[in-house]
Amino acid sequence: MSESFRNTDLTRLIEALVITPSAGQAVARALTEKAEDRASRQLVSEMRARRAETARQREMDMAAASRRQGAESDAALSRSPWAQSQ
């Protein structure tokens, strides 16, 4: 069976479904539901990705703040009169 024959056969099948009012409505409903399901899955996926990115950024910010505090603490100790060598 050639590709063009399959396409023509599929086109005729779709036309037959859409021409009948009740079948056309059923097809439209099914396509709409599929599109809505796909859109909701995509939205959830994007929200999860944003949440993961936010968590990664928060961890990086906390690590950087911790390193800064450690460096500031070391610098303050080195200026202390007790840290001076005798």
N, CA and C atoms as an extended XYZ file, in Angstrom:
258
Properties=species:S:1:pos:R:3:atomname:S:1:resname:S:1:resid:I:1 pbc="F F F"
N         0.861       -1.171        0.000 N   MET     1
C         0.000        0.000        0.000 CA  MET     1
C         0.910        1.237        0.000 C   MET     1
N         0.692        2.099       -0.956 N   SER     2
C         1.550        3.271       -1.070 CA  SER     2
C         1.167        4.324       -0.032 C   SER     2
N         2.106        5.215        0.212 N   GLU     3
C         1.914        6.282        1.215 CA  GLU     3
C         0.762        7.206        0.821 C   GLU     3
N         0.679        7.574       -0.443 N   SER     4
C        -0.381        8.488       -0.874 CA  SER     4
C        -1.757        7.831       -0.759 C   SER     4
N        -1.827        6.526       -1.017 N   PHE     5
C        -3.100        5.828       -0.875 CA  PHE     5
C        -3.542        5.815        0.586 C   PHE     5
N        -2.601        5.579        1.508 N   ARG     6
C        -2.921        5.590        2.941 CA  ARG     6
C        -3.381        6.978        3.370 C   ARG     6
N        -2.709        8.008        2.891 N   ASN     7
C        -3.104        9.376        3.219 CA  ASN     7
C        -4.505        9.680        2.701 C   ASN     7
N        -4.792        9.240        1.475 N   THR     8
C        -6.120        9.465        0.895 CA  THR     8
C        -7.170        8.710        1.685 C   THR     8
N        -6.865        7.477        2.049 N   ASP     9
C        -7.791        6.663        2.827 CA  ASP     9
C        -8.047        7.289        4.190 C   ASP     9
N        -7.019        7.767        4.821 N   LEU    10
C        -7.149        8.419        6.122 CA  LEU    10
C        -7.950        9.713        5.989 C   LEU    10
N        -7.700       10.455        4.934 N   THR    11
C        -8.438       11.693        4.703 CA  THR    11
C        -9.925       11.410        4.525 C   THR    11
N       -10.249       10.392        3.772 N   ARG    12
C       -11.662       10.031        3.571 CA  ARG    12
C       -12.318        9.615        4.879 C   ARG    12
N       -11.592        8.870        5.692 N   LEU    13
C       -12.120        8.441        6.986 CA  LEU    13
C       -12.405        9.652        7.874 C   LEU    13
N       -11.477       10.585        7.916 N   ILE    14
C       -11.663       11.792        8.728 CA  ILE    14
C       -12.844       12.603        8.208 C   ILE    14
N       -12.940       12.747        6.895 N   GLU    15
C       -14.076       13.485        6.308 CA  GLU    15
C       -15.399       12.820        6.662 C   GLU    15
N       -15.454       11.494        6.614 N   ALA    16
C       -16.688       10.779        6.940 CA  ALA    16
C       -17.067       11.003        8.401 C   ALA    16
N       -16.076       11.032        9.274 N   LEU    17
C       -16.357       11.264       10.698 CA  LEU    17
C       -16.839       12.684       10.952 C   LEU    17
N       -16.219       13.623       10.301 N   VAL    18
C       -16.530       15.025       10.558 CA  VAL    18
C       -17.855       15.441        9.908 C   VAL    18
N       -18.207       14.819        8.795 N   ILE    19
C       -19.450       15.181        8.112 CA  ILE    19
C       -20.665       14.842        8.978 C   ILE    19
N       -20.639       13.724        9.657 N   THR    20
C       -21.745       13.343       10.526 CA  THR    20
C       -21.705       14.240       11.754 C   THR    20
N       -22.773       14.971       12.049 N   PRO    21
C       -22.738       15.937       13.154 CA  PRO    21
C       -22.349       15.330       14.502 C   PRO    21
N       -22.947       14.226       14.863 N   SER    22
C       -22.626       13.663       16.183 CA  SER    22
C       -21.202       13.129       16.217 C   SER    22
N       -20.763       12.513       15.133 N   ALA    23
C       -19.389       12.005       15.079 CA  ALA    23
C       -18.404       13.167       15.062 C   ALA    23
N       -18.734       14.203       14.320 N   GLY    24
C       -17.861       15.375       14.277 CA  GLY    24
C       -17.712       16.021       15.637 C   GLY    24
N       -18.815       16.104       16.372 N   GLN    25
C       -18.760       16.666       17.728 CA  GLN    25
C       -17.925       15.781       18.647 C   GLN    25
N       -18.077       14.470       18.500 N   ALA    26
C       -17.301       13.549       19.332 CA  ALA    26
C       -15.808       13.680       19.041 C   ALA    26
N       -15.473       13.796       17.762 N   VAL    27
C       -14.063       13.977       17.385 CA  VAL    27
C       -13.542       15.294       17.943 C   VAL    27
N       -14.318       16.346       17.798 N   ALA    28
C       -13.901       17.655       18.312 CA  ALA    28
C       -13.707       17.606       19.823 C   ALA    28
N       -14.632       16.950       20.531 N   ARG    29
C       -14.491       16.832       21.991 CA  ARG    29
C       -13.228       16.059       22.363 C   ARG    29
N       -13.009       14.954       21.671 N   ALA    30
C       -11.829       14.130       21.968 CA  ALA    30
C       -10.544       14.908       21.718 C   ALA    30
N       -10.492       15.627       20.604 N   LEU    31
C        -9.296       16.422       20.300 CA  LEU    31
C        -9.100       17.537       21.319 C   LEU    31
N       -10.193       18.166       21.734 N   THR    32
C       -10.110       19.238       22.729 CA  THR    32
C        -9.617       18.700       24.066 C   THR    32
N       -10.149       17.543       24.479 N   GLU    33
C        -9.708       16.943       25.742 CA  GLU    33
C        -8.234       16.588       25.697 C   GLU    33
N        -7.797       16.013       24.564 N   LYS    34
C        -6.374       15.681       24.433 CA  LYS    34
C        -5.510       16.935       24.522 C   LYS    34
N        -5.939       17.994       23.862 N   ALA    35
C        -5.173       19.242       23.891 CA  ALA    35
C        -5.134       19.820       25.301 C   ALA    35
N        -6.269       19.769       26.008 N   GLU    36
C        -6.302       20.277       27.387 CA  GLU    36
C        -5.414       19.439       28.298 C   GLU    36
N        -5.454       18.114       28.140 N   ASP    37
C        -4.588       17.248       28.942 CA  ASP    37
C        -3.115       17.547       28.683 C   ASP    37
N        -2.780       17.700       27.412 N   ARG    38
C        -1.390       17.993       27.044 CA  ARG    38
C        -0.961       19.340       27.628 C   ARG    38
N        -1.835       20.333       27.547 N   ALA    39
C        -1.508       21.662       28.083 CA  ALA    39
C        -1.331       21.615       29.599 C   ALA    39
N        -2.180       20.855       30.289 N   SER    40
C        -2.045       20.787       31.748 CA  SER    40
C        -0.778       20.038       32.137 C   SER    40
N        -0.430       18.981       31.408 N   ARG    41
C         0.823       18.267       31.701 CA  ARG    41
C         2.029       19.166       31.463 C   ARG    41
N         1.953       19.969       30.404 N   GLN    42
C         3.059       20.881       30.107 CA  GLN    42
C         3.187       21.940       31.198 C   GLN    42
N         2.056       22.454       31.674 N   LEU    43
C         2.077       23.453       32.731 CA  LEU    43
C         2.696       22.882       34.004 C   LEU    43
N         2.285       21.676       34.371 N   VAL    44
C         2.840       21.034       35.569 CA  VAL    44
C         4.337       20.809       35.401 C   VAL    44
N         4.747       20.376       34.227 N   SER    45
C         6.164       20.153       33.957 CA  SER    45
C         6.965       21.449       34.083 C   SER    45
N         6.435       22.536       33.539 N   GLU    46
C         7.123       23.825       33.635 CA  GLU    46
C         7.198       24.303       35.082 C   GLU    46
N         6.133       24.089       35.852 N   MET    47
C         6.140       24.490       37.257 CA  MET    47
C         7.190       23.694       38.037 C   MET    47
N         7.283       22.395       37.773 N   ARG    48
C         8.292       21.563       38.442 CA  ARG    48
C         9.707       22.023       38.086 C   ARG    48
N         9.916       22.347       36.826 N   ALA    49
C        11.240       22.802       36.392 CA  ALA    49
C        11.595       24.121       37.074 C   ALA    49
N        10.624       25.044       37.156 N   ARG    50
C        10.881       26.324       37.838 CA  ARG    50
C        11.186       26.110       39.307 C   ARG    50
N        10.426       25.222       39.952 N   ARG    51
C        10.645       24.947       41.377 CA  ARG    51
C        12.038       24.352       41.602 C   ARG    51
N        12.445       23.426       40.735 N   ALA    52
C        13.776       22.829       40.851 CA  ALA    52
C        14.865       23.881       40.632 C   ALA    52
N        14.676       24.756       39.658 N   GLU    53
C        15.658       25.816       39.403 CA  GLU    53
C        15.748       26.770       40.586 C   GLU    53
N        14.610       27.108       41.170 N   THR    54
C        14.596       27.986       42.343 CA  THR    54
C        15.333       27.338       43.504 C   THR    54
N        15.111       26.043       43.716 N   ALA    55
C        15.789       25.329       44.804 CA  ALA    55
C        17.302       25.294       44.562 C   ALA    55
N        17.713       25.037       43.311 N   ARG    56
C        19.153       25.029       42.997 CA  ARG    56
C        19.764       26.404       43.241 C   ARG    56
N        19.061       27.453       42.811 N   GLN    57
C        19.572       28.813       42.994 CA  GLN    57
C        19.673       29.150       44.474 C   GLN    57
N        18.675       28.742       45.255 N   ARG    58
C        18.692       28.999       46.689 CA  ARG    58
C        19.885       28.292       47.348 C   ARG    58
N        20.152       27.043       46.956 N   GLU    59
C        21.306       26.321       47.494 CA  GLU    59
C        22.612       27.008       47.138 C   GLU    59
N        22.716       27.488       45.896 N   MET    60
C        23.936       28.180       45.478 CA  MET    60
C        24.115       29.482       46.264 C   MET    60
N        23.024       30.215       46.474 N   ASP    61
C        23.090       31.459       47.233 CA  ASP    61
C        23.504       31.190       48.681 C   ASP    61
N        22.952       30.130       49.269 N   MET    62
C        23.302       29.806       50.657 CA  MET    62
C        24.767       29.391       50.764 C   MET    62
N        25.264       28.630       49.803 N   ALA    63
C        26.667       28.225       49.815 CA  ALA    63
C        27.579       29.444       49.670 C   ALA    63
N        27.210       30.367       48.785 N   ALA    64
C        28.015       31.573       48.603 CA  ALA    64
C        28.000       32.424       49.870 C   ALA    64
N        26.846       32.554       50.502 N   ALA    65
C        26.758       33.330       51.742 CA  ALA    65
C        27.594       32.683       52.838 C   ALA    65
N        27.573       31.372       52.895 N   SER    66
C        28.369       30.655       53.897 CA  SER    66
C        29.862       30.885       53.662 C   SER    66
N        30.291       30.849       52.408 N   ARG    67
C        31.708       31.104       52.098 CA  ARG    67
C        32.089       32.533       52.470 C   ARG    67
N        31.192       33.503       52.176 N   ARG    68
C        31.482       34.903       52.528 CA  ARG    68
C        31.602       35.063       54.038 C   ARG    68
N        30.683       34.431       54.772 N   GLN    69
C        30.736       34.542       56.239 CA  GLN    69
C        32.023       33.943       56.779 C   GLN    69
N        32.445       32.819       56.207 N   GLY    70
C        33.694       32.197       56.644 CA  GLY    70
C        34.882       33.097       56.368 C   GLY    70
N        34.904       33.721       55.196 N   ALA    71
C        36.007       34.618       54.847 CA  ALA    71
C        36.006       35.848       55.741 C   ALA    71
N        34.814       36.404       56.021 N   GLU    72
C        34.719       37.572       56.897 CA  GLU    72
C        35.150       37.221       58.307 C   GLU    72
N        34.768       36.039       58.759 N   SER    73
C        35.144       35.594       60.103 CA  SER    73
C        36.654       35.416       60.203 C   SER    73
N        37.264       34.816       59.194 N   ASP    74
C        38.720       34.637       59.184 CA  ASP    74
C        39.435       35.981       59.173 C   ASP    74
N        38.916       36.919       58.388 N   ALA    75
C        39.532       38.249       58.312 CA  ALA    75
C        39.419       38.968       59.648 C   ALA    75
N        38.278       38.851       60.312 N   ALA    76
C        38.090       39.503       61.611 CA  ALA    76
C        39.028       38.897       62.657 C   ALA    76
N        39.202       37.586       62.612 N   LEU    77
C        40.106       36.944       63.577 CA  LEU    77
C        41.559       37.355       63.343 C   LEU    77
N        41.933       37.531       62.111 N   SER    78
C        43.317       37.900       61.824 CA  SER    78
C        43.616       39.330       62.270 C   SER    78
N        42.601       40.197       62.377 N   ARG    79
C        42.800       41.563       62.846 CA  ARG    79
C        42.771       41.654       64.372 C   ARG    79
N        42.351       40.599       65.004 N   SER    80
C        42.234       40.605       66.459 CA  SER    80
C        43.613       40.721       67.118 C   SER    80
N        43.715       41.493       68.213 N   PRO    81
C        45.004       41.620       68.877 CA  PRO    81
C        45.504       40.292       69.443 C   PRO    81
N        44.620       39.386       69.736 N   TRP    82
C        45.040       38.080       70.262 CA  TRP    82
C        45.615       37.184       69.187 C   TRP    82
N        45.304       37.492       67.908 N   ALA    83
C        45.816       36.693       66.803 CA  ALA    83
C        47.214       37.131       66.407 C   ALA    83
N        47.677       38.266       66.927 N   GLN    84
C        49.004       38.780       66.587 CA  GLN    84
C        50.065       37.891       67.231 C   GLN    84
N        51.112       37.627       66.492 N   SER    85
C        52.191       36.794       67.069 CA  SER    85
C        53.038       37.645       68.010 C   SER    85
N        53.545       37.020       69.038 N   GLN    86
C        54.314       37.730       70.069 CA  GLN    86
C        55.770       37.775       69.709 C   GLN    86
